[in-house]
Coordinates of C-alpha atoms and ligand atoms in Angstrom, one line a residue:
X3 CA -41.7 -33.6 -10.6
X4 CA -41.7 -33.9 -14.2
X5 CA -38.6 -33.8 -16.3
X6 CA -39.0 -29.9 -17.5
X7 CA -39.6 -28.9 -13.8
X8 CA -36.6 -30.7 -12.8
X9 CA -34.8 -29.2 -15.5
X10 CA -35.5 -25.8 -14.4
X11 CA -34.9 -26.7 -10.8
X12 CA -31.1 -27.8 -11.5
X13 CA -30.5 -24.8 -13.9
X14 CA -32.0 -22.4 -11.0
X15 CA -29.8 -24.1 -8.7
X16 CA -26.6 -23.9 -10.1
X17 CA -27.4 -19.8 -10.9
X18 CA -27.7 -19.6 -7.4
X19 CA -24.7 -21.2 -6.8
X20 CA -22.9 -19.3 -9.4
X21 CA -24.0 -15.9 -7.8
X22 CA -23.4 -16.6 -4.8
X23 CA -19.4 -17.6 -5.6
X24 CA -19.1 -14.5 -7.5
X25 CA -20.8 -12.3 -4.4
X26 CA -17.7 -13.9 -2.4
X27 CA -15.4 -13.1 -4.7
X28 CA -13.6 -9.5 -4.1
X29 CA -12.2 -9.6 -8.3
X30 CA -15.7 -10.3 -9.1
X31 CA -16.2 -8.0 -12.3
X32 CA -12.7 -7.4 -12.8
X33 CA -12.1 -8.6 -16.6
X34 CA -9.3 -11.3 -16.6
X35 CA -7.4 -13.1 -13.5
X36 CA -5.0 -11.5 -11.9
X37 CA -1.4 -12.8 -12.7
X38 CA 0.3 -13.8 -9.2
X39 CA 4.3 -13.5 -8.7
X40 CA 5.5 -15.1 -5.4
X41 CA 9.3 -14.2 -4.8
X42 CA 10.7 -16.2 -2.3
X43 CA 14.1 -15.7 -0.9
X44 CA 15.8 -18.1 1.3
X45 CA 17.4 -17.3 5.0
X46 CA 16.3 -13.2 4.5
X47 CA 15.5 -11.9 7.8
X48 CA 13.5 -9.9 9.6
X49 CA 15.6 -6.4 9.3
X50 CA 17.5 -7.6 5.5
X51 CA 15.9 -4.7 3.7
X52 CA 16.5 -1.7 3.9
X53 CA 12.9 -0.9 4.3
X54 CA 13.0 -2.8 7.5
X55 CA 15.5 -1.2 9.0
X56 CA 18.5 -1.9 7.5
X57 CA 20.8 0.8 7.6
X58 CA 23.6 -0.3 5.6
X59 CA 21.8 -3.0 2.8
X60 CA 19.9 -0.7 0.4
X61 CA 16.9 -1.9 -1.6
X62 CA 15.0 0.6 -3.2
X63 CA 12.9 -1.6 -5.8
X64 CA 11.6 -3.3 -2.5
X65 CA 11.3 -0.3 -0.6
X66 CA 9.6 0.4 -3.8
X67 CA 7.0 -2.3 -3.6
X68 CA 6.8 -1.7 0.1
X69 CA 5.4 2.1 -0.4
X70 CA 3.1 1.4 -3.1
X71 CA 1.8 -1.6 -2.0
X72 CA 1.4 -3.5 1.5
X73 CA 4.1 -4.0 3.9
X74 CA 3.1 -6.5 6.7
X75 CA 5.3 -6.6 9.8
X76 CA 3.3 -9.9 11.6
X77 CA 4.0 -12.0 8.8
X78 CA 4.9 -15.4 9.5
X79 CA 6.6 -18.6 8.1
X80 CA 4.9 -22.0 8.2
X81 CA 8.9 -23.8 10.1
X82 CA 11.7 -21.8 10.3
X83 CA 14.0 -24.3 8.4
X84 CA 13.3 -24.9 4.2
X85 CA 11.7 -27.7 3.5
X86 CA 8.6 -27.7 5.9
X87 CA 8.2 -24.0 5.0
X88 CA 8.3 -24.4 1.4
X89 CA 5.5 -27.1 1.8
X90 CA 3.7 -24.8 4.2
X91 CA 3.6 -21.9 1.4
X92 CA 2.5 -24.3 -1.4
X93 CA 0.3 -26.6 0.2
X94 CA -1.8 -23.9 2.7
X95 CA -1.2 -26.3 5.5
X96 CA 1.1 -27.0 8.3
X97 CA 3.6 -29.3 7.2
X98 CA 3.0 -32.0 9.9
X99 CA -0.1 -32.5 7.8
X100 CA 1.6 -33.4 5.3
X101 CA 4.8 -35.4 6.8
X102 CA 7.2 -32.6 5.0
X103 CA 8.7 -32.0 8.6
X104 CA 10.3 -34.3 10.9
X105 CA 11.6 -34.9 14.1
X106 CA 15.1 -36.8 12.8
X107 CA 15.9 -34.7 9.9
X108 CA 15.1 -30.9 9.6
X109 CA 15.3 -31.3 5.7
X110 CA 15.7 -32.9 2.6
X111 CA 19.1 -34.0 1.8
X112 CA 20.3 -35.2 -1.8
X113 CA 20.3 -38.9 -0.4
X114 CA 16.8 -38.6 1.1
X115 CA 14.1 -40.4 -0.2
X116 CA 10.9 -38.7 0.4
X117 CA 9.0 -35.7 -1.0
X118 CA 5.9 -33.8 -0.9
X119 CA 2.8 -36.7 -1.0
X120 CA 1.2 -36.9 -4.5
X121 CA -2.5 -36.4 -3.0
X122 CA -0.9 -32.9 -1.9
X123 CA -2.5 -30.0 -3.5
X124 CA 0.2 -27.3 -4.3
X125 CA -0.8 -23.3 -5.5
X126 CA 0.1 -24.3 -8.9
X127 CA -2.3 -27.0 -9.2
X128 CA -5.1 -25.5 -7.9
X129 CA -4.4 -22.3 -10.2
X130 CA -3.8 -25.0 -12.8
X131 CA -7.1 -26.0 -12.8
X132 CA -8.3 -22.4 -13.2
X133 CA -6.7 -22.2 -16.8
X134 CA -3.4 -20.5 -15.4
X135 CA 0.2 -21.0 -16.7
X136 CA 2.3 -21.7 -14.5
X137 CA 6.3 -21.9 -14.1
X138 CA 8.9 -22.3 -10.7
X139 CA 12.3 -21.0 -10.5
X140 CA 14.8 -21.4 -8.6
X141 CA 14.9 -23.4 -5.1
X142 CA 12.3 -26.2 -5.1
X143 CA 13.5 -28.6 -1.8
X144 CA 10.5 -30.5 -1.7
X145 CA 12.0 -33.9 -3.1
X146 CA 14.2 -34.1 -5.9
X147 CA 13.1 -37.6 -7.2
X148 CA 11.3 -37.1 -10.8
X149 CA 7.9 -37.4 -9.3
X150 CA 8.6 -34.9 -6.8
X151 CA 9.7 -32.3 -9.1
X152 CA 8.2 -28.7 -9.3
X153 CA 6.5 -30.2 -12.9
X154 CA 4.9 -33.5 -11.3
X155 CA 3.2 -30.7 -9.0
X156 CA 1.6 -27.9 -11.2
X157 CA 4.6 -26.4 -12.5
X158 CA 4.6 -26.3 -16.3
X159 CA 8.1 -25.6 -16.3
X160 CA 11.2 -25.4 -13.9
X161 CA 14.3 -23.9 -13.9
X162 CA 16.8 -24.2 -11.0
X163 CA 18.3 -26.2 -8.3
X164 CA 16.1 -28.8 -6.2
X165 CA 17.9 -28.1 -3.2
X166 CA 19.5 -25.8 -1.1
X167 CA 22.6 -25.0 -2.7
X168 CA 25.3 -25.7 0.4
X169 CA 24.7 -29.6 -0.3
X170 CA 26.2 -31.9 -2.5
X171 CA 29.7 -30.7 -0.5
X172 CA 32.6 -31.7 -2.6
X173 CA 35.4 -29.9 0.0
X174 CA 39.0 -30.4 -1.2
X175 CA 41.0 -32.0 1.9
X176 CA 43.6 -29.2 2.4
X177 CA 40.2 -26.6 2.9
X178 CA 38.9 -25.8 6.1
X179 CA 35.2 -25.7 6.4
X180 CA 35.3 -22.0 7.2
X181 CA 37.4 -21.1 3.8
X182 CA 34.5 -23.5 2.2
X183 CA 32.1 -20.4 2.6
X184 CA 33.8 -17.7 3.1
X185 CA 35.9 -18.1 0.0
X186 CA 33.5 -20.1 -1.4
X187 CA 33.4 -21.6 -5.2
X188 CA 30.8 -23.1 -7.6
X189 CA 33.0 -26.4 -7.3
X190 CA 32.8 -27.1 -3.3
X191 CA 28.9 -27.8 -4.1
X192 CA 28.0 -30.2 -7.0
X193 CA 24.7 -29.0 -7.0
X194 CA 22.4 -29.8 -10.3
X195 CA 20.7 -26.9 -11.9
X196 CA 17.6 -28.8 -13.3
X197 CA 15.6 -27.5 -17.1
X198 CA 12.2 -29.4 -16.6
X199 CA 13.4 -32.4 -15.1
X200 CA 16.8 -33.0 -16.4
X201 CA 20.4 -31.9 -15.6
X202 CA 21.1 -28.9 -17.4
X203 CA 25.0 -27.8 -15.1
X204 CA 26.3 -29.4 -12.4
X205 CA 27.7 -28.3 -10.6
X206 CA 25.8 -24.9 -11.0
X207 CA 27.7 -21.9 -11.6
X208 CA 26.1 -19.7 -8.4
X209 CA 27.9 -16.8 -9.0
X210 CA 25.3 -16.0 -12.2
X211 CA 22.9 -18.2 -10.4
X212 CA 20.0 -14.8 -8.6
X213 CA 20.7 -13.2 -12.1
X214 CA 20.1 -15.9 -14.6
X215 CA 17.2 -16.5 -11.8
X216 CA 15.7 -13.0 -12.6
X217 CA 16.4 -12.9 -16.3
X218 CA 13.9 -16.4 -16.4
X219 CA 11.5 -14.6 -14.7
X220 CA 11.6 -11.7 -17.1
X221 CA 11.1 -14.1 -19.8
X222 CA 8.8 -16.2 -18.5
X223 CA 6.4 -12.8 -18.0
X224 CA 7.2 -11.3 -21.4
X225 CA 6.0 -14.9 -23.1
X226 CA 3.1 -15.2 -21.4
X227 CA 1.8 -11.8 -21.1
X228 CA -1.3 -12.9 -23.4
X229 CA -2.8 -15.5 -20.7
X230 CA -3.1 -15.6 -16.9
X231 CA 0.0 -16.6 -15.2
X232 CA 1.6 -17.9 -12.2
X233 CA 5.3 -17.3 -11.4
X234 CA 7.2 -18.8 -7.7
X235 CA 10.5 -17.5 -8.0
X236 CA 12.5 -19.1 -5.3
X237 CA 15.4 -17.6 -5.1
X238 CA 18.2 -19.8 -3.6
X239 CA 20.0 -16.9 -1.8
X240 CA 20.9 -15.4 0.7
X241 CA 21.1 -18.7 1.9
X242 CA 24.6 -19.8 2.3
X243 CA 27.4 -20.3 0.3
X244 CA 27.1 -16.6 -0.8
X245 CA 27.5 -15.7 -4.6
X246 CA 26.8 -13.0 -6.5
X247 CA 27.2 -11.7 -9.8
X248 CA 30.6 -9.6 -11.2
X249 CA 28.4 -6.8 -11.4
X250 CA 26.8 -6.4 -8.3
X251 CA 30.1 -7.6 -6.4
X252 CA 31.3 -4.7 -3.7
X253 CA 28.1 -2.2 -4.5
X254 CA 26.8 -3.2 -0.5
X255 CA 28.7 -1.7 2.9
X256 CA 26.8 -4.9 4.1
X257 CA 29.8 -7.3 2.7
X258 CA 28.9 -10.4 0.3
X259 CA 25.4 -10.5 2.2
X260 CA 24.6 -7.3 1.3
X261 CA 25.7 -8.0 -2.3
X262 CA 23.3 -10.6 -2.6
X263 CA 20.5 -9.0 -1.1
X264 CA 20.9 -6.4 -3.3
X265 CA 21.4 -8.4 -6.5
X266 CA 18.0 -9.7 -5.8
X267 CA 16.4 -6.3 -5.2
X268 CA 17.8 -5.2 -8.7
X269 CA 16.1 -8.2 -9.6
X270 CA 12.6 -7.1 -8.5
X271 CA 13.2 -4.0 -10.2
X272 CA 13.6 -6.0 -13.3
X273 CA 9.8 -8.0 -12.1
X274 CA 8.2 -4.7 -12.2
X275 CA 10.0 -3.4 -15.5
X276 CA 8.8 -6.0 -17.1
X277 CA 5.5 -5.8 -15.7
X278 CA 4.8 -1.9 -17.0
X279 CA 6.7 -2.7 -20.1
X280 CA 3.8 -5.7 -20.9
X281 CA 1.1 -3.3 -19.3
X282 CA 0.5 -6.5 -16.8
X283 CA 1.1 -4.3 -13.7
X284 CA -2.3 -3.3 -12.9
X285 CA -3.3 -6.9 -13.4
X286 CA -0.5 -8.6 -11.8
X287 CA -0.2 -9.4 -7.8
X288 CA 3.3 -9.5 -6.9
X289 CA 3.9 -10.8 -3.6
X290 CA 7.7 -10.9 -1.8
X291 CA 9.2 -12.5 1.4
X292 CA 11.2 -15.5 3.0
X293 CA 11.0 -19.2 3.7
X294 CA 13.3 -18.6 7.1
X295 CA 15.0 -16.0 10.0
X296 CA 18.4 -15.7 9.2
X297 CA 21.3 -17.8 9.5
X298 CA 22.9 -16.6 12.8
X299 CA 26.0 -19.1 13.0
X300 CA 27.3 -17.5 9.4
X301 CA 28.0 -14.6 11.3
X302 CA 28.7 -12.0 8.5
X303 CA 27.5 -14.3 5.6
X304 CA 24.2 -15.0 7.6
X305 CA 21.3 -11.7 7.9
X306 CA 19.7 -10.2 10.6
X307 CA 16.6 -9.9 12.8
X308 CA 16.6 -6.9 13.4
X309 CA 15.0 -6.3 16.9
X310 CA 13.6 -10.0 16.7
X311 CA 15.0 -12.7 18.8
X312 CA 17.3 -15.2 17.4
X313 CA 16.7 -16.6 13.8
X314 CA 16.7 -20.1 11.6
X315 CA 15.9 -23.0 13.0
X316 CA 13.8 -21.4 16.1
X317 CA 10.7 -21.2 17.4
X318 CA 11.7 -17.2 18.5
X319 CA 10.4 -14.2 16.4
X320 CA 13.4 -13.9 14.7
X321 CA 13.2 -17.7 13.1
X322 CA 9.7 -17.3 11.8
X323 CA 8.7 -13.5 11.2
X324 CA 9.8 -12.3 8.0
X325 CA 9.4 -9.4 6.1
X326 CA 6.4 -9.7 3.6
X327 CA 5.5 -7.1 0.8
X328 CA 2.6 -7.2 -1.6
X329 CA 2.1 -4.4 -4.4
X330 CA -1.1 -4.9 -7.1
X331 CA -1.4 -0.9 -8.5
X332 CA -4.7 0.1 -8.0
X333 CA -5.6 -2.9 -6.3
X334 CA -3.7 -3.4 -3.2
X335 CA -4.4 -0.4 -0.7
X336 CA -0.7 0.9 0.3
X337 CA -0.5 0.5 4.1
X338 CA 2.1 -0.9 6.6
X339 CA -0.1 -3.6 7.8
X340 CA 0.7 -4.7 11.5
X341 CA -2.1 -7.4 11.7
X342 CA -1.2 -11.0 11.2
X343 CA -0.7 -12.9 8.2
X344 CA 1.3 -16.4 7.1
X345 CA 2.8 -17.6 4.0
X346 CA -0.3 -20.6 5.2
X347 CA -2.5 -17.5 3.6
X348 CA -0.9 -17.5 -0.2
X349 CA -3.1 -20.2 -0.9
X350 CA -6.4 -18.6 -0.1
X351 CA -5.2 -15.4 -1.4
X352 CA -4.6 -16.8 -4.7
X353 CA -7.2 -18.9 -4.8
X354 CA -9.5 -16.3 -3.6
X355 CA -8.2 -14.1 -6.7
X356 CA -7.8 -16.7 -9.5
X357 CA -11.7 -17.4 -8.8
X358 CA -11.4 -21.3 -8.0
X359 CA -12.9 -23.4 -5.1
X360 CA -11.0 -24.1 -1.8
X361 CA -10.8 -28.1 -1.4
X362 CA -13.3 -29.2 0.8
X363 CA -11.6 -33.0 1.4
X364 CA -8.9 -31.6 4.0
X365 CA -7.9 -29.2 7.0
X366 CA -6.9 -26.1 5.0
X367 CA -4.4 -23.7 7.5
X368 CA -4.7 -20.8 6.0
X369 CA -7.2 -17.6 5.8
X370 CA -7.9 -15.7 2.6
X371 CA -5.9 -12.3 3.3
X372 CA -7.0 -10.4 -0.1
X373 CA -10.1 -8.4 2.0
X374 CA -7.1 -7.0 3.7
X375 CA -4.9 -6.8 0.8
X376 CA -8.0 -4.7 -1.1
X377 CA -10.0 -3.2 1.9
X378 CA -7.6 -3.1 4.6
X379 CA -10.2 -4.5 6.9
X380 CA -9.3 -7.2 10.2
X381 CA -7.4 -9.6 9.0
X382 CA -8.8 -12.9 9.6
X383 CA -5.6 -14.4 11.1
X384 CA -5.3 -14.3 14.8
X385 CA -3.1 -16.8 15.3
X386 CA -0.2 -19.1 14.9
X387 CA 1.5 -22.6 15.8
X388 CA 5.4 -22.4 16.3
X389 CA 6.2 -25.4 15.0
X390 CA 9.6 -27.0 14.9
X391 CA 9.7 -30.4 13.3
X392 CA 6.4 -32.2 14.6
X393 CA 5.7 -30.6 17.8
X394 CA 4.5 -27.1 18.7
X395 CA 7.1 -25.2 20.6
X396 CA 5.0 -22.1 20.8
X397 CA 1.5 -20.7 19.5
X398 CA 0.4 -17.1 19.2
X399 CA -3.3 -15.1 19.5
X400 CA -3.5 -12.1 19.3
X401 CA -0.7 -10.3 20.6
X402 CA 0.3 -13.5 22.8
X403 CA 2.5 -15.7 22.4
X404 CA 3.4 -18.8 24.6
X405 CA 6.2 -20.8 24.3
X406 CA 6.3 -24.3 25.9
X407 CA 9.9 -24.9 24.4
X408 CA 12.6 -23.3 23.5
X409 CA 16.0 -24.2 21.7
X410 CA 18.5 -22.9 19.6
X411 CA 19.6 -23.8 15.7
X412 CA 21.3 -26.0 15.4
X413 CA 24.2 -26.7 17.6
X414 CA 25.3 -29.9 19.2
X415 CA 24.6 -28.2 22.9
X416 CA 21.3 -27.0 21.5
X417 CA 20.1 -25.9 25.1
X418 CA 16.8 -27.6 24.4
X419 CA 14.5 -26.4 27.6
X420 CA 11.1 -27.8 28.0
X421 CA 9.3 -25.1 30.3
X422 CA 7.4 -26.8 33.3
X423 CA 5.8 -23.1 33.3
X424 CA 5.3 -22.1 29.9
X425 CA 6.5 -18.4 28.7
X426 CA 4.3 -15.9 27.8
X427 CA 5.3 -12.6 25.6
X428 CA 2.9 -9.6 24.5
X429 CA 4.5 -9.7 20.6
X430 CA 3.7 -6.4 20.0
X431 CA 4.8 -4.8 23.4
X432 CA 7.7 -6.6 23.3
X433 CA 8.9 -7.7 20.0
X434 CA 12.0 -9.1 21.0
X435 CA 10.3 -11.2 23.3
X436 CA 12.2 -10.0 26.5
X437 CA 9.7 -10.2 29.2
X438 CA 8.5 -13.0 30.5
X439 CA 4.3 -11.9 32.3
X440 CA 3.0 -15.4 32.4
X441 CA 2.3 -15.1 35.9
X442 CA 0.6 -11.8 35.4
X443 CA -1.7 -12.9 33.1
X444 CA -2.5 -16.8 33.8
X445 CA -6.2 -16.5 31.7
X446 CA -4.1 -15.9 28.6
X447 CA -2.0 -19.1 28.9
X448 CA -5.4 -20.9 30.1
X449 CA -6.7 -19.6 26.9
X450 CA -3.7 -20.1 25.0
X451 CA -3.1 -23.6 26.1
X452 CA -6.8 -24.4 25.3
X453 CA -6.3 -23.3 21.4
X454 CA -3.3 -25.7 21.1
X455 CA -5.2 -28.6 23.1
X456 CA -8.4 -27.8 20.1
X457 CA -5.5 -27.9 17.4
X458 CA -3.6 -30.6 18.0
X459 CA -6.7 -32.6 18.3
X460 CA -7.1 -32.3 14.6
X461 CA -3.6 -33.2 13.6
X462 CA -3.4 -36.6 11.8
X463 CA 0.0 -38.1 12.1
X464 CA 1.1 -39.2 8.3
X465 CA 4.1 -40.4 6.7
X466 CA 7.4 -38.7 7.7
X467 CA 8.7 -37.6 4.4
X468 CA 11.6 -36.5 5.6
X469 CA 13.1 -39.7 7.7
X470 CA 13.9 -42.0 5.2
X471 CA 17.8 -41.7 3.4
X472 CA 20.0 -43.7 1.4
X473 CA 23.3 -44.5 3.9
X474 CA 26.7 -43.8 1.7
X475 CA 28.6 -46.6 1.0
X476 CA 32.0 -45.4 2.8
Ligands
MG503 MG1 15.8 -21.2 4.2

């Protein structure tokens, strides 16, 4: 072949690839990339909102959302504790791919060590690469050392606290643990609230904390309106201690909780202000849910279910099904959607959107939801691994789900049961997982049990991330 033919051959080539990416690609002909807002809120439940269910905490801008956009009610967390679910929503991939879970500590502590593994690929890298700009507020908890920071992984810019925001406990002697939260103050927890990579307040003032939040989103949006953009606005609430802001103190019959939850509704309301006020809305995905189930042993400072089964830290529907909203005007086809989806998805999704490449050098968990977002065809998703820290305490398909363990939070007496004859639920049937048909249906464990055999064969073991802390010198 002469050098002309060859030529040819290579340019011909690489039109064929290019048409056949773009006659993937559901935006294809739409004029710019879409802008993508994640909000993430930390220890929300199932039945927080009042467009769950909730009778008593009202939140109209995401009741808002809900109506004009998508609500999913099969929408699932990667671990039901922060820091392998964070990973799980960044990275696409279960976290036991990544060592951000372990079997020794749930999470990252201030004196831990690890974070998430450099060769990681996060959202905002990969939109990165696809010319977007890209900022993180609020909760990061995926390593607080400098080259774990929300900038060392895509972020352009960061604005909030690298941890959950109970830690760093500085408890005066004469107060009981239980006054610690439920009178809580800014001072019991020297948290750092973090500008880029350096200490901006410490300890952070958390009663302003969801509203100065909001306010950086706001700007953030408004400043970059010109150019694509990528916003994950982790919210560090409702996760206890509670705080909220003089203004929004008392509005809720729902207590401090409901305060809280509602402060960051009004925030959202702000989001999509904003978003019509640019003119972005049409070209702006905004996507909302939670890391976790709620935080059951806070009893009143800790959210609800609803009709799931138990919450944080467990492998029930109550730990790891969260309520999930996504609104694009125009784009998004409103619709309570009752198939399955995962945060594991918001890394197709966007990648899917923002017109870049999947990475072809790794397992990749997740399934590219915006057919269903824009079509309201199948979803691709049909099923799910329970996690909790490196092994699988349940898996899902289709409308069954098997548990081979079960366990509660966090207590000492955790009533860890290992099931000699696994559990079996129909999840739609019976959403608070209250009847036990395994032996009615043994080909659906058979089948079930096959599907985790077929996974875990493909599950590396790396690194724990999470293992290794520095011992205080006391
Ligand atoms: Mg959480």
């Amino acid at each position: 072949m002469n050098r002309h033919l060859l030529q040819l051959s290579i340019i011909s080539f690489a039109g064929l690839i290019t048409l056949l990416m773009s006659s993937t690609n559901p935006v294809k002909g739409q004029k710019s990339q879409p802008n993508i807002i994640i909000i993430f809120a930390d220890d929300l439940g199932y039945g927080d909102l009042s467009c769950y269910g909730h009778p008593t905490i009202i939140t109209p801008q995401l009741d808002k959302m809900a109506y004009e956009g998508q609500k999913w009610t099969n929408f699932y967390v990667a671990a039901s504790v922060c820091t392998p679910s964070r990973a799980g929503l960044l990275t696409g991939r279960y976290p036991v791919r990544s060592g951000m879970c372990s079997d020794k500590s749930r999470v990252l502590f201030p004196n831990s060590t690890g974070g998430i593994p450099q060769n990681e690929i996060t959202i905002a890298e990969q939109l990165k690469n696809a010319g977007y700009t890209t900022a993180a507020v609020g909760k990061w908890h995926l390593g607080h050392r400098k080259e774990f920071l929300p900038t060392n992984n895509g972020f352009d810019s960061y604005f909030g606290i690298p941890y959950s925001n109970d830690m760093d406990r500085k408890k005066p002697k004469e107060i009981s643990r239980k006054e610690v939260f439920w009178e809580a103050k800014s001072e019991y927890f020297n948290v750092p609230l973090l500008k880029d990579e350096a200490e901006y307040e410490r300890p952070a003032n958390q009663e302003t904390l969801t509203k100065r939040y909001n306010e950086a989103a706001v700007s953030f949006i408004k400043e970059n309106k010109d150019k694509p953009f990528f916003l994950y606005l982790a919210h560090n609430l409702p996760h206890v201690p509670l705080f909220a802001s003089k203004e929004m103190l008392g509005k809720s019959k729902r207590g401090l909780f409901g305060d809280v939850v509602q402060e960051i509704d009004h925030g959202v309301g702000q989001i999509m202000e904003a978003l019509k006020e640019t003119g972005l809305d049409e070209n702006t995905l905004v996507v909302f849910t939670s890391d976790n189930g709620p935080w059951l042993s806070y009893e009143d400072h800790g959210g609800s279910a609803g009709l799931l089964h138990d919450g944080k830290g467990t492998t029930w529907e109550g730990g790891m099904r969260v309520p999930a909203i996504f609104w694009w005007p125009g784009k998004v086809k409103p619709a309570v959607v009752d198939q399955m989806g995962s945060t594991l998805d918001l890394f197709n999704i966007c990648s899917n959107l923002a017109g870049i490449e999947m990475p072809v050098d790794r397992i990749m968990d997740g399934y590219d939801l915006s057919p269903v977002l824009l079509d309201l065809v199948q979803s691709p998703r049909e099923e799910l691994y329970y996690y909790r820290g490196t092994s699988i305490y349940a898996a899902r398909k289709g409308p069954y789900k098997l548990h081979y363990i079960t366990e509660t939070e966090y207590t000492k007496d955790n009533n860890k049961i290992v099931h000699e004859k696994p559990l079996l639920y129909n999840v739609e049937v019976d959403p608070s997982e209250k009847y036990n048909i395994a032996d009615e249906f043994p080909e659906v464990v058979e089948a079930i049990d096959l599907m985790v055999k077929q996974h875990k064969a493909k599950v590396v073991p790396v690194k724990d991330q999470l293992a290794e802390r520095i011992k205080k010198n006391k």
